[in-house]
XYZ file of C-alpha atoms in Angstrom:
692
model
C 5.747 -12.887 -26.341
C 8.913 -11.697 -24.652
C 12.102 -13.646 -24.252
C 11.960 -14.344 -20.530
C 8.327 -14.661 -19.528
C 5.275 -12.716 -18.507
C 4.327 -10.440 -15.588
C 0.688 -10.096 -14.584
C 0.204 -6.954 -12.494
C -2.847 -7.167 -10.213
C -4.287 -4.292 -8.187
C -7.619 -3.435 -6.639
C -8.215 -0.211 -8.536
C -7.651 0.987 -12.096
C -5.611 4.083 -11.209
C -3.099 2.012 -9.217
C -2.788 -0.399 -12.108
C -2.230 2.471 -14.559
C 0.516 4.022 -12.398
C 2.441 0.743 -12.045
C 2.157 -0.136 -15.748
C 3.376 3.326 -16.780
C 6.333 3.002 -14.406
C 7.285 -0.437 -15.765
C 7.115 0.920 -19.298
C 9.175 3.975 -18.294
C 12.054 1.793 -17.106
C 11.712 -0.332 -20.272
C 10.961 -3.554 -18.399
C 8.652 -4.487 -21.285
C 11.801 -5.130 -23.333
C 12.372 -8.208 -21.147
C 8.861 -9.406 -20.271
C 5.334 -9.331 -21.584
C 3.262 -7.186 -19.200
C -0.384 -7.957 -18.476
C -2.669 -5.963 -16.179
C -5.811 -6.925 -14.278
C -7.838 -5.566 -11.424
C -9.130 -8.125 -8.942
C -12.591 -7.935 -10.541
C -11.142 -8.879 -13.938
C -9.406 -12.061 -12.790
C -12.267 -14.217 -14.006
C -11.017 -13.593 -17.532
C -7.324 -14.142 -16.798
C -5.204 -16.996 -18.007
C -2.029 -17.707 -16.038
C 0.605 -19.657 -17.977
C 3.509 -21.535 -16.443
C 6.011 -18.755 -17.309
C 3.931 -15.989 -15.682
C 4.626 -14.362 -12.322
C 1.949 -12.332 -10.554
C 2.933 -8.909 -9.173
C 0.469 -7.883 -6.445
C 0.222 -4.177 -5.638
C -0.420 -4.948 -1.952
C -0.328 -7.900 0.459
C -4.015 -7.361 1.236
C -4.836 -8.683 -2.262
C -3.313 -12.108 -1.636
C -6.391 -13.842 -0.123
C -8.570 -12.197 -2.803
C -6.615 -13.482 -5.809
C -5.536 -16.942 -4.605
C -8.751 -18.684 -5.747
C -8.249 -17.530 -9.348
C -4.708 -18.777 -9.844
C -3.455 -22.334 -10.395
C -1.757 -23.958 -7.424
C 1.901 -22.934 -6.937
C 1.543 -19.838 -9.157
C 4.603 -17.683 -8.270
C 3.846 -14.213 -6.985
C 5.663 -11.140 -5.638
C 4.213 -8.681 -3.128
C 5.323 -5.321 -4.488
C 7.286 -3.030 -2.180
C 6.075 0.459 -3.064
C 7.266 3.971 -2.351
C 5.640 7.391 -2.343
C 5.668 9.364 -5.600
C 7.776 12.225 -4.244
C 6.687 14.454 -7.126
C 3.225 14.697 -5.545
C 4.037 15.546 -1.906
C 4.675 19.279 -2.194
C 1.320 20.171 -0.614
C 1.931 17.679 2.196
C 5.081 19.546 3.149
C 3.049 22.762 3.463
C 0.826 21.282 6.207
C 1.981 22.274 9.725
C 3.553 19.503 11.788
C 1.027 17.652 13.975
C -2.047 18.721 11.964
C -4.957 16.242 11.866
C -5.356 14.774 8.381
C -7.741 12.205 6.945
C -6.057 9.471 4.843
C -8.730 8.257 2.428
C -8.563 4.939 0.580
C -10.945 2.269 -0.648
C -10.081 -0.243 2.113
C -9.002 -0.045 5.742
C -5.819 -2.051 5.146
C -4.851 0.098 2.137
C -5.344 3.315 4.123
C -3.223 2.081 7.036
C -0.524 0.864 4.668
C -0.307 4.286 2.977
C -0.132 6.060 6.348
C 2.781 3.832 7.348
C 4.685 4.595 4.124
C 4.153 8.368 4.438
C 5.360 8.360 8.046
C 8.551 6.571 6.967
C 9.398 9.624 4.839
C 9.475 11.795 7.974
C 6.215 13.680 7.367
C 4.837 14.008 10.897
C 1.089 14.574 10.651
C -1.721 13.063 12.738
C -3.314 10.735 10.211
C -6.726 9.149 10.670
C -7.625 6.363 8.242
C -10.911 6.610 6.374
C -12.576 4.130 4.009
C -16.206 3.559 2.950
C -18.313 2.994 6.050
C -15.664 4.167 8.546
C -16.259 6.799 11.211
C -14.084 9.915 11.316
C -13.555 13.177 13.165
C -15.783 15.689 11.364
C -13.494 18.536 12.469
C -10.778 17.324 10.073
C -10.721 19.623 7.052
C -7.776 18.180 5.078
C -7.791 14.805 3.299
C -4.876 13.008 1.652
C -5.636 10.213 -0.791
C -3.638 7.928 -3.121
C -6.072 8.363 -6.013
C -9.425 7.898 -4.222
C -10.615 11.516 -4.162
C -14.191 10.441 -4.951
C -14.359 8.745 -1.533
C -13.456 11.872 0.472
C -16.307 12.949 2.825
C -18.128 16.125 1.790
C -17.230 17.887 5.067
C -13.547 17.978 4.062
C -12.484 21.315 2.616
C -9.111 20.468 1.036
C -8.105 17.328 -0.856
C -4.458 16.438 -1.576
C -4.175 13.641 -4.121
C -0.676 12.132 -3.854
C -1.460 9.532 -6.524
C -0.660 5.842 -6.500
C 2.658 4.683 -5.124
C 5.527 3.513 -7.347
C 7.088 0.051 -7.301
C 10.387 0.066 -5.404
C 13.683 -0.835 -7.123
C 14.063 -3.913 -4.906
C 10.833 -5.359 -6.331
C 12.053 -4.774 -9.886
C 15.265 -6.668 -9.109
C 13.210 -9.446 -7.488
C 11.318 -9.886 -10.778
C 14.572 -10.260 -12.737
C 15.834 -12.627 -10.054
C 12.748 -14.837 -10.420
C 13.299 -15.238 -14.164
C 17.094 -15.601 -13.686
C 17.747 -12.689 -16.056
C 21.201 -11.213 -15.613
C 21.652 -8.969 -18.669
C 19.518 -6.026 -17.567
C 20.833 -2.470 -17.127
C 20.755 -1.845 -13.379
C 22.054 1.689 -13.926
C 19.003 2.607 -15.954
C 16.623 1.085 -13.409
C 18.247 3.103 -10.622
C 18.170 6.349 -12.598
C 14.530 5.992 -13.621
C 13.455 5.059 -10.125
C 14.748 8.305 -8.606
C 13.228 10.400 -11.369
C 10.279 11.318 -9.116
C 12.679 13.000 -6.701
C 13.968 15.144 -9.562
C 10.389 16.148 -10.369
C 9.873 17.100 -6.726
C 12.545 19.786 -6.885
C 10.824 21.316 -9.919
C 7.678 21.773 -7.827
C 9.250 23.214 -4.680
C 8.742 26.841 -3.766
C 11.157 29.249 -2.082
C 9.175 28.952 1.166
C 9.951 25.237 1.403
C 13.694 25.912 1.270
C 13.470 28.502 4.034
C 10.811 27.051 6.393
C 12.632 25.090 9.106
C 9.891 22.549 9.842
C 9.401 21.768 6.165
C 13.161 21.526 5.652
C 13.371 18.939 8.428
C 10.702 16.840 6.717
C 12.474 17.008 3.382
C 15.835 16.204 4.966
C 14.414 13.031 6.481
C 13.231 12.015 3.022
C 16.538 12.563 1.226
C 18.592 11.000 4.040
C 16.721 7.757 3.451
C 17.641 7.666 -0.240
C 20.582 5.496 -1.308
C 21.875 8.081 -3.790
C 23.935 11.082 -2.720
C 21.884 14.308 -3.003
C 23.336 17.818 -3.296
C 21.178 20.902 -3.965
C 22.719 24.356 -4.327
C 21.325 27.716 -5.473
C 22.383 29.571 -8.616
C 24.727 31.734 -6.522
C 26.424 28.618 -5.130
C 24.810 28.376 -1.664
C 24.194 24.806 -0.444
C 20.482 24.339 0.361
C 20.477 20.582 0.927
C 22.965 17.762 1.219
C 22.226 14.271 2.556
C 24.375 11.932 4.648
C 25.357 9.852 1.644
C 26.795 12.899 -0.146
C 28.697 13.976 2.981
C 30.218 10.516 3.194
C 31.259 10.299 -0.479
C 32.780 13.801 -0.420
C 34.575 13.194 2.910
C 32.604 15.986 4.626
C 31.144 13.893 7.442
C 30.348 15.823 10.617
C 30.323 19.281 9.036
C 27.348 21.636 8.741
C 27.166 22.467 5.033
C 23.813 24.237 4.798
C 24.191 27.917 3.832
C 27.842 27.630 2.883
C 29.378 28.413 -0.505
C 29.799 25.287 -2.600
C 33.172 26.538 -3.913
C 34.504 26.733 -0.335
C 33.537 23.335 1.046
C 33.143 20.965 -1.917
C 36.403 19.500 -3.332
C 37.341 21.606 -6.390
C 38.128 18.566 -8.557
C 34.616 17.249 -7.957
C 33.069 20.626 -8.838
C 35.140 20.853 -12.003
C 34.017 17.400 -13.052
C 30.357 18.270 -12.405
C 30.536 21.519 -14.425
C 31.348 19.573 -17.577
C 28.144 17.503 -17.312
C 25.099 18.530 -19.325
C 21.754 18.854 -17.557
C 19.358 15.931 -17.239
C 21.852 13.308 -18.376
C 22.918 9.967 -16.891
C 26.698 10.250 -16.911
C 29.673 8.208 -15.766
C 32.481 10.529 -14.720
C 35.994 9.726 -13.496
C 37.052 12.244 -10.816
C 40.397 11.865 -9.038
C 40.573 8.241 -10.076
C 37.090 7.460 -8.692
C 34.298 6.610 -11.131
C 30.953 8.243 -10.318
C 27.491 7.794 -11.765
C 26.034 11.352 -11.798
C 22.765 12.963 -12.781
C 22.537 16.776 -12.965
C 19.405 18.881 -13.292
C 18.566 22.578 -13.093
C 15.796 23.388 -10.597
C 13.206 26.068 -11.376
C 11.044 28.036 -8.907
C 8.267 30.289 -10.233
C 9.589 29.764 -13.775
C 13.017 31.072 -12.800
C 16.139 28.971 -12.280
C 16.705 28.406 -8.576
C 19.771 26.221 -8.627
C 21.173 22.796 -9.437
C 20.387 19.307 -8.150
C 23.081 16.608 -8.227
C 22.392 12.914 -7.585
C 25.401 10.647 -7.638
C 27.008 7.476 -6.342
C 30.251 5.641 -6.920
C 29.992 3.141 -9.755
C 31.624 0.435 -7.655
C 28.454 0.480 -5.497
C 26.370 -0.211 -8.580
C 28.797 -2.927 -9.629
C 28.563 -4.431 -6.141
C 24.765 -4.556 -6.362
C 25.037 -6.112 -9.800
C 27.749 -8.517 -8.598
C 25.654 -9.624 -5.624
C 22.638 -10.029 -7.844
C 24.446 -12.055 -10.489
C 26.063 -14.192 -7.825
C 22.623 -14.826 -6.440
C 21.491 -15.964 -9.867
C 24.593 -18.065 -10.499
C 24.681 -19.613 -7.079
C 20.982 -20.107 -6.565
C 21.313 -23.887 -6.552
C 24.754 -23.841 -4.931
C 23.690 -22.793 -1.449
C 22.676 -25.177 1.331
C 19.667 -23.586 3.033
C 18.964 -26.195 5.704
C 20.812 -26.987 8.915
C 20.351 -29.624 11.617
C 18.096 -27.147 13.432
C 15.568 -27.684 10.626
C 15.547 -31.434 11.312
C 13.375 -31.730 14.392
C 11.767 -34.969 15.534
C 10.589 -36.835 18.609
C 11.374 -40.173 16.989
C 14.354 -41.915 18.560
C 15.583 -43.338 15.238
C 15.659 -39.864 13.668
C 17.335 -38.385 16.728
C 20.063 -41.046 16.570
C 20.480 -40.539 12.810
C 21.002 -36.803 13.363
C 23.594 -37.475 16.079
C 25.468 -39.805 13.724
C 25.185 -37.340 10.805
C 26.684 -34.530 12.909
C 29.705 -36.708 13.638
C 30.047 -37.784 9.994
C 29.859 -34.141 8.855
C 33.318 -33.484 10.314
C 34.988 -35.980 7.969
C 35.487 -35.840 4.198
C 34.386 -39.423 3.527
C 31.561 -40.194 1.112
C 28.093 -40.499 2.655
C 25.181 -42.551 1.305
C 21.711 -41.516 2.525
C 19.037 -44.199 2.202
C 15.326 -43.524 2.452
C 12.026 -43.441 0.621
C 10.874 -40.503 -1.483
C 9.960 -37.505 0.640
C 11.818 -38.504 3.812
C 14.116 -35.462 3.698
C 17.314 -36.843 2.162
C 18.350 -33.540 0.554
C 17.597 -31.607 3.748
C 19.920 -33.971 5.619
C 22.594 -33.585 2.914
C 22.442 -29.785 3.180
C 22.577 -29.969 6.984
C 25.696 -32.143 6.799
C 27.332 -29.662 4.413
C 26.532 -26.714 6.673
C 27.980 -28.575 9.662
C 31.196 -29.425 7.802
C 34.425 -27.496 7.277
C 33.294 -26.954 3.676
C 30.221 -24.929 4.696
C 31.580 -21.681 3.181
C 31.982 -23.349 -0.207
C 29.354 -24.437 -2.785
C 26.697 -27.089 -2.205
C 25.829 -28.426 -5.661
C 22.889 -30.777 -6.149
C 22.056 -32.946 -9.143
C 19.103 -35.321 -9.549
C 19.833 -38.350 -11.725
C 16.146 -39.111 -12.233
C 15.405 -35.731 -13.833
C 18.021 -35.573 -16.612
C 18.669 -37.681 -19.716
C 21.974 -39.536 -19.976
C 23.372 -37.309 -22.751
C 22.475 -34.102 -20.935
C 23.583 -35.446 -17.564
C 27.094 -36.234 -18.786
C 27.774 -32.669 -19.975
C 26.059 -31.224 -16.867
C 28.196 -33.289 -14.502
C 31.565 -33.145 -16.211
C 31.319 -30.054 -18.438
C 32.556 -29.870 -22.016
C 35.228 -28.283 -24.163
C 34.313 -25.694 -26.807
C 33.004 -27.176 -30.063
C 32.783 -30.699 -28.646
C 29.218 -31.064 -29.953
C 26.590 -29.107 -31.887
C 25.290 -26.214 -29.804
C 28.244 -26.205 -27.426
C 29.497 -22.807 -26.283
C 32.641 -21.577 -28.016
C 34.696 -21.466 -24.822
C 33.234 -24.626 -23.329
C 31.625 -24.898 -19.921
C 32.516 -26.239 -16.514
C 30.371 -29.034 -15.095
C 28.746 -29.437 -11.703
C 31.721 -31.358 -10.305
C 34.034 -28.433 -11.106
C 31.569 -25.937 -9.684
C 31.466 -27.933 -6.437
C 35.256 -27.629 -6.027
C 36.149 -27.107 -2.337
C 32.517 -27.792 -1.404
C 30.013 -30.657 -1.539
C 28.278 -32.342 -4.468
C 24.974 -34.079 -3.731
C 24.140 -36.960 -6.085
C 20.410 -37.505 -5.590
C 18.591 -40.624 -6.866
C 21.923 -42.268 -7.640
C 20.088 -45.533 -8.255
C 18.777 -44.074 -11.541
C 22.275 -43.481 -12.974
C 22.903 -45.202 -16.315
C 25.783 -47.731 -16.733
C 27.823 -45.112 -18.640
C 27.442 -42.498 -15.923
C 28.196 -45.134 -13.263
C 31.503 -45.905 -14.967
C 32.514 -42.232 -15.033
C 31.402 -41.670 -11.435
C 33.568 -44.576 -10.296
C 36.645 -42.930 -11.832
C 35.815 -39.606 -10.172
C 35.465 -41.240 -6.748
C 38.663 -43.266 -7.206
C 40.918 -40.586 -8.670
C 39.256 -37.293 -7.595
C 39.649 -36.112 -11.178
C 37.257 -35.454 -14.053
C 37.599 -35.227 -17.805
C 35.328 -32.820 -19.665
C 33.316 -34.091 -22.624
C 35.581 -33.652 -25.652
C 38.521 -32.791 -23.388
C 42.001 -34.303 -23.092
C 43.270 -32.878 -19.793
C 42.340 -34.317 -16.409
C 41.074 -31.737 -13.883
C 41.805 -32.391 -10.218
C 39.040 -31.786 -7.685
C 38.771 -31.240 -3.957
C 35.208 -31.984 -2.893
C 33.010 -34.128 -0.705
C 30.421 -36.502 -2.190
C 27.034 -37.185 -0.613
C 24.771 -39.589 -2.510
C 21.159 -40.554 -1.866
C 18.688 -43.117 -3.181
C 15.215 -44.459 -2.540
C 16.085 -47.765 -4.185
C 17.610 -50.975 -2.829
C 21.050 -50.779 -4.458
C 21.979 -54.304 -3.372
C 18.974 -55.687 -5.266
C 19.994 -53.614 -8.303
C 23.479 -55.131 -8.049
C 22.017 -58.674 -8.110
C 20.095 -58.009 -11.351
C 23.065 -56.198 -12.919
C 21.651 -52.673 -12.889
C 24.204 -51.172 -10.500
C 27.973 -51.625 -10.242
C 29.095 -53.397 -7.083
C 32.412 -51.486 -6.941
C 30.565 -48.141 -7.232
C 28.237 -49.193 -4.422
C 31.164 -49.873 -2.101
C 32.713 -46.519 -3.033
C 29.459 -44.761 -2.113
C 28.472 -46.839 0.905
C 31.341 -45.656 3.113
C 29.211 -43.847 5.705
C 25.577 -44.949 5.317
C 22.669 -43.181 7.022
C 19.073 -44.395 6.819
C 16.079 -42.092 7.185
C 12.933 -43.947 8.335
C 9.616 -43.597 6.523
C 6.918 -41.425 8.084
C 4.802 -44.490 8.895
C 7.720 -45.639 11.093
C 7.582 -42.396 13.082
C 3.838 -42.022 13.711
C 4.548 -39.963 16.836
C 5.863 -37.158 14.599
C 2.730 -36.910 12.430
C 0.719 -34.833 14.911
C 3.233 -32.103 15.613
C 4.538 -32.044 12.007
C 0.954 -31.452 10.874
C 0.618 -28.583 13.347
C 3.911 -27.124 12.085
C 2.661 -27.191 8.484
C -0.763 -25.830 9.499
C 0.869 -22.767 11.056
C 3.192 -22.343 8.059
C 0.472 -22.347 5.398
C -2.019 -20.410 7.529
C 0.536 -17.588 7.797
C 1.255 -17.795 4.089
C -2.427 -17.581 3.158
C -3.330 -15.068 5.867
C -5.946 -17.332 7.395
C -6.769 -18.656 10.896
C -5.019 -21.962 11.755
C -7.319 -24.992 11.659
C -7.578 -28.125 13.802
C -8.266 -31.813 13.099
C -11.199 -33.859 14.320
C -10.309 -37.052 16.169
C -11.357 -39.153 13.156
C -9.077 -37.079 10.915
C -6.142 -37.473 13.332
C -6.711 -41.241 13.442
C -6.760 -41.338 9.629
C -3.518 -39.340 9.415
C -1.816 -41.768 11.770
C -3.152 -44.922 10.077
C -2.371 -43.831 6.502
C 0.778 -45.432 5.036
C 2.200 -42.153 3.536
C 4.002 -43.382 0.400
C 5.198 -39.791 -0.211
C 6.282 -39.397 3.420
C 6.874 -35.891 4.857
C 6.579 -34.272 1.425
C 3.137 -35.831 0.967
C 2.107 -34.770 4.484
C 3.168 -31.199 3.720
C 1.242 -31.237 0.421
C -1.815 -32.611 2.237
C -1.757 -29.800 4.809
C -1.250 -27.163 2.103
C -4.299 -28.528 0.249
C -6.392 -28.445 3.435
C -5.261 -24.870 4.179
C -6.910 -23.827 0.901
C -10.191 -25.768 1.171
C -11.101 -26.461 4.799
C -12.793 -24.327 7.448
C -11.873 -24.279 11.142
C -11.972 -28.074 11.554
C -10.762 -30.824 9.199
C -12.852 -33.970 9.040
C -11.785 -37.413 7.873
C -13.764 -37.153 4.612
C -11.796 -34.032 3.582
C -8.391 -35.736 3.614
C -7.218 -35.856 -0.020
C -5.602 -39.290 0.194
C -8.944 -40.814 1.228
C -10.683 -38.974 -1.592
C -8.112 -40.371 -4.011
C -8.853 -43.928 -2.930
C -12.568 -43.305 -3.099
C -12.625 -41.806 -6.579
C -9.436 -42.890 -8.282
C -8.780 -46.355 -6.870
C -12.265 -47.413 -5.814
C -12.000 -50.990 -7.073
C -8.554 -51.470 -5.589
C -9.694 -50.120 -2.231
C -12.776 -52.379 -2.199
C -10.644 -55.429 -2.873
C -8.287 -54.433 -0.074
C -11.257 -54.071 2.307
C -12.589 -57.520 1.351
C -9.156 -59.064 1.799
C -8.892 -57.546 5.273
C -12.339 -58.896 6.198
C -11.442 -62.451 5.217
C -8.177 -62.142 7.157
C -10.189 -60.980 10.188
C -12.393 -64.083 10.103
C -9.511 -66.455 9.385
C -7.679 -65.145 12.445
C -10.714 -66.171 14.530
C -10.905 -69.625 12.967
C -14.286 -69.560 11.296
C -13.879 -67.874 7.906
C -15.320 -70.908 6.081
C -18.446 -70.872 8.269
C -18.901 -67.144 7.652
C -18.703 -67.657 3.883
C -21.320 -70.438 4.059
C -23.665 -68.195 6.094
C -23.329 -65.438 3.497
C -23.974 -67.902 0.664
C -27.095 -69.149 2.441
C -28.352 -65.611 3.081
C -27.759 -64.614 -0.535
C -30.523 -67.102 -1.445
C -32.684 -67.011 1.727
C -33.717 -64.453 4.348
C -33.509 -65.960 7.825
C -35.969 -65.148 10.613
C -35.920 -66.803 14.046
C -38.125 -69.575 12.672
C -35.784 -70.091 9.732
C -32.575 -70.378 11.718
C -33.120 -74.175 11.910
C -32.737 -74.392 8.118
C -29.431 -72.492 8.328
C -28.148 -74.893 11.004
C -29.065 -77.854 8.775
C -27.363 -76.184 5.798
C -24.156 -75.756 7.809
C -24.406 -79.290 9.235
C -24.721 -80.743 5.733
C -21.579 -78.767 4.819
C -19.640 -80.312 7.700
C -20.112 -77.646 10.411
C -22.215 -78.652 13.415
C -22.922 -75.322 15.229
C -25.164 -74.481 18.167
C -27.826 -71.780 18.081
C -25.605 -69.575 20.286
C -22.637 -69.972 17.927
C -24.816 -68.958 14.974
C -25.958 -65.836 16.848
C -22.349 -64.876 17.592
C -21.326 -65.224 13.945
C -24.336 -63.183 12.849
C -23.309 -60.479 15.326
C -19.810 -60.307 13.772
C -21.236 -60.208 10.256
C -23.523 -57.375 11.262
C -20.665 -55.418 12.900
C -18.735 -55.594 9.622
C -21.720 -54.399 7.581
C -22.118 -57.708 5.731
C -25.660 -58.488 6.915
C -28.646 -56.677 8.402
C -30.503 -58.223 11.351
C -34.117 -57.128 11.820
C -36.759 -58.039 14.359
C -39.809 -60.100 13.375
C -40.490 -62.081 10.232
C -37.895 -60.258 8.104
C -34.974 -61.631 10.142
C -31.407 -61.550 8.714
C -30.525 -60.573 5.143
C -27.285 -60.068 3.253
C -26.168 -56.505 2.394
C -24.616 -55.265 -0.845
C -21.248 -55.324 0.926
C -21.814 -58.979 1.838
C -22.718 -59.776 -1.771
C -19.599 -57.903 -2.879
C -17.457 -60.046 -0.585
C -18.873 -63.230 -2.112
C -18.246 -61.854 -5.615
C -14.674 -60.973 -4.620
C -14.096 -64.558 -3.366
C -15.593 -66.073 -6.526
C -13.403 -63.876 -8.768
C -10.371 -64.688 -6.664
C -11.139 -68.379 -7.075
C -11.343 -67.947 -10.848
C-alpha cells in the first residue's frame, strides 16, 4: 500500500483503462498512490476503502458506477486530451471532409468529437455508435480504440487511440490527498511527451501544406509550453504564441526566417549546449528556463529540432498556487450572506443584524442547534468584514482531544514533547493573524482550554506549548455552540467570565421546525442540487410527503434535511411518498417501541382534552372481555354506570365513533357489533405498564 492512498481508475472499455494506467505509470504516479483499475462491468468485485478516490474516464460513467460505491465516495471526472502522437492521418484529411466518429456509446462519440474540434481540426464529424444511423457515403472513420465497431461500408479507419488524462486532473488527485512533495516539473514534461512523438511522425508535406499547417498551429497555440520548430538549415517552421511572448518577438512573422537572424543569440547559444531529449534547467541572461530539446526525423533523416520551454518562475507559480491551496484549504471562507436565503422573518432579521456586526471587531457568539448553519453564518460575517482578505480559520472543540487541541490552537516550540517537529509549529490562533478564528462547539471546551482561551481574549496574546515568549495577535473571534452555556455555568462546566467575554454580540439561529415555511423551498433547492449532481430528473413530493416534512421535528435541522433529500435523490423515482422518507423509516424500524409509546401518549392526551379519557379506558376494558352488538350495549351502559359514569345511548355511540376513528375498535353491523383492535389492546397494555 502506498503512503498517501489509493486511486481506482474506472472506464467503460479495457483499451481506455490500459491507456490511462500506462500514462499514470509513465509519470511515476504509482510512487505516491496504489493504482487499481476496473471496467464498469468489473465493479461487482471492487472494494472501495476510505482512503480511495475514484477516477472516472468520462462523466457519462457517473450514473453507471454510483450504485456500486459507498455513499460519499470521493471521485474525480478526468479531463482528457487527444494523444497528439496519433493524429498525423487526421491532418492529411482535407478540411470540411465528412468523417464518421465511431465509439461504443453516443455520449462518448460526441465527447470525442468536441475534444478533436478544440484542437482546430475542422472536419464534418458524424457520431456513430451501435444501433445508430449514418450516411453510407462516408468512407473515412475515426475511432478512439473502437475499430471493431466501424461499419463495413467504411473504406479507411483512423484509430487515434484512447485519450490521455490532462495535467490538471493529475494535480487534482494530489490536491485531494493533500500531497505537496510531488515533482510538478516531471508531470509537465511527461504530459507533453505525446507532442514530441507527433513531430517524429510528421512528413514533409505537413510542413508545407497550408491547410494542414493551420490545423497544427491551432493545436500548438493552445499548449501552455513555448514551442519552436526549426529545420536543420535553421529555417523556422513553427513557433507558437507562447514562444513569441517569451522571446519578445510578439507581432512578428517568424515562419520561413533564419533562426540566427530573429532569435536572440544568447538564447540560441544556451540551447546549443543542451543535449537532445533531456529535461534541463538553463539560466539564460539571468532568466531561468525549463527546456526540452529533441531532434525531429522525417523519412529516417533528420529534419530539424524541436524546442519546448517555459520560464521556471511559471512552474514555481503553479506549484506555489497549488501548495497554497493545500495549506489554506481550511483557511478560506467559502460562504457569503448571499448563500443564506430564507423567507423566515427571524432569519431575515438575524442576517440584517449579522451584516451590521460584521463591520466591527468585537467577539460574536452564534447560538443554535446542530445543523442550523452556524459555520455558514460565521464565514458570511468574515467575508463581509474588513478582514475578508485574510485567513478564516475554523476549529471544532468537539472533534479533538484536549491534549491535541492545545497544541493545535496555540502551537508548540521545537522539542516540547515527543514527536514534536524540530523547529516547532505555529497554532491556529497564529495562522488566523489579521483574519478570523471560528471556535465551533465552544461548549465542549475543557476547563484547561477555557482558562487559556480567557487569557487570549483578554490580552490578545498566546503562549506556545513549551514556549516562554508571548506572541501578540490581531484577529477577530467568532464562537458558536449548540449548548445552553448559562446552564453549564450553573453546574460548573463553563466559566462565567469566559461566557461574558464571548457573549459580546450574540446571534441566535432558529431551528428548522421554527421556520416551517422554509422547508418547502429548501427541499426544492436540494432536489435540484442533487439531481444535477447525479444526472437525474428532479423529483417531486406527494402531499402526504410534504405534510410529513413539515410536521417532522428535524433534530438535525437543515443538515438533516439536506441529507434526507440526498438519500431520496438516490432511491426514489419521479414522486416521493410519505413511506419513503428515511426519518419515518428510522422510527418504524429502529425506534418502533418508542414511537408506539409516543402514539399512545398522544391518544390519551387527545381524550383528556375532550374530558372523557376515563370513560374511553373503561369502554376499552369492557370490549377487551366482551364483544358488543346493539343488543349488548345495555350491558356496557350498566358497566359504566357501576363505575360511576351514567351515559346515554347517544353518548356511548359518540365515544365509539371516536374510538373507531383512532383505530382502537372496529364497529360491524349485525350480531358481531363492536370489538377492540390490537391497537386498542396495546393502549391498555401501555396504560397498565405506565401504572406499574
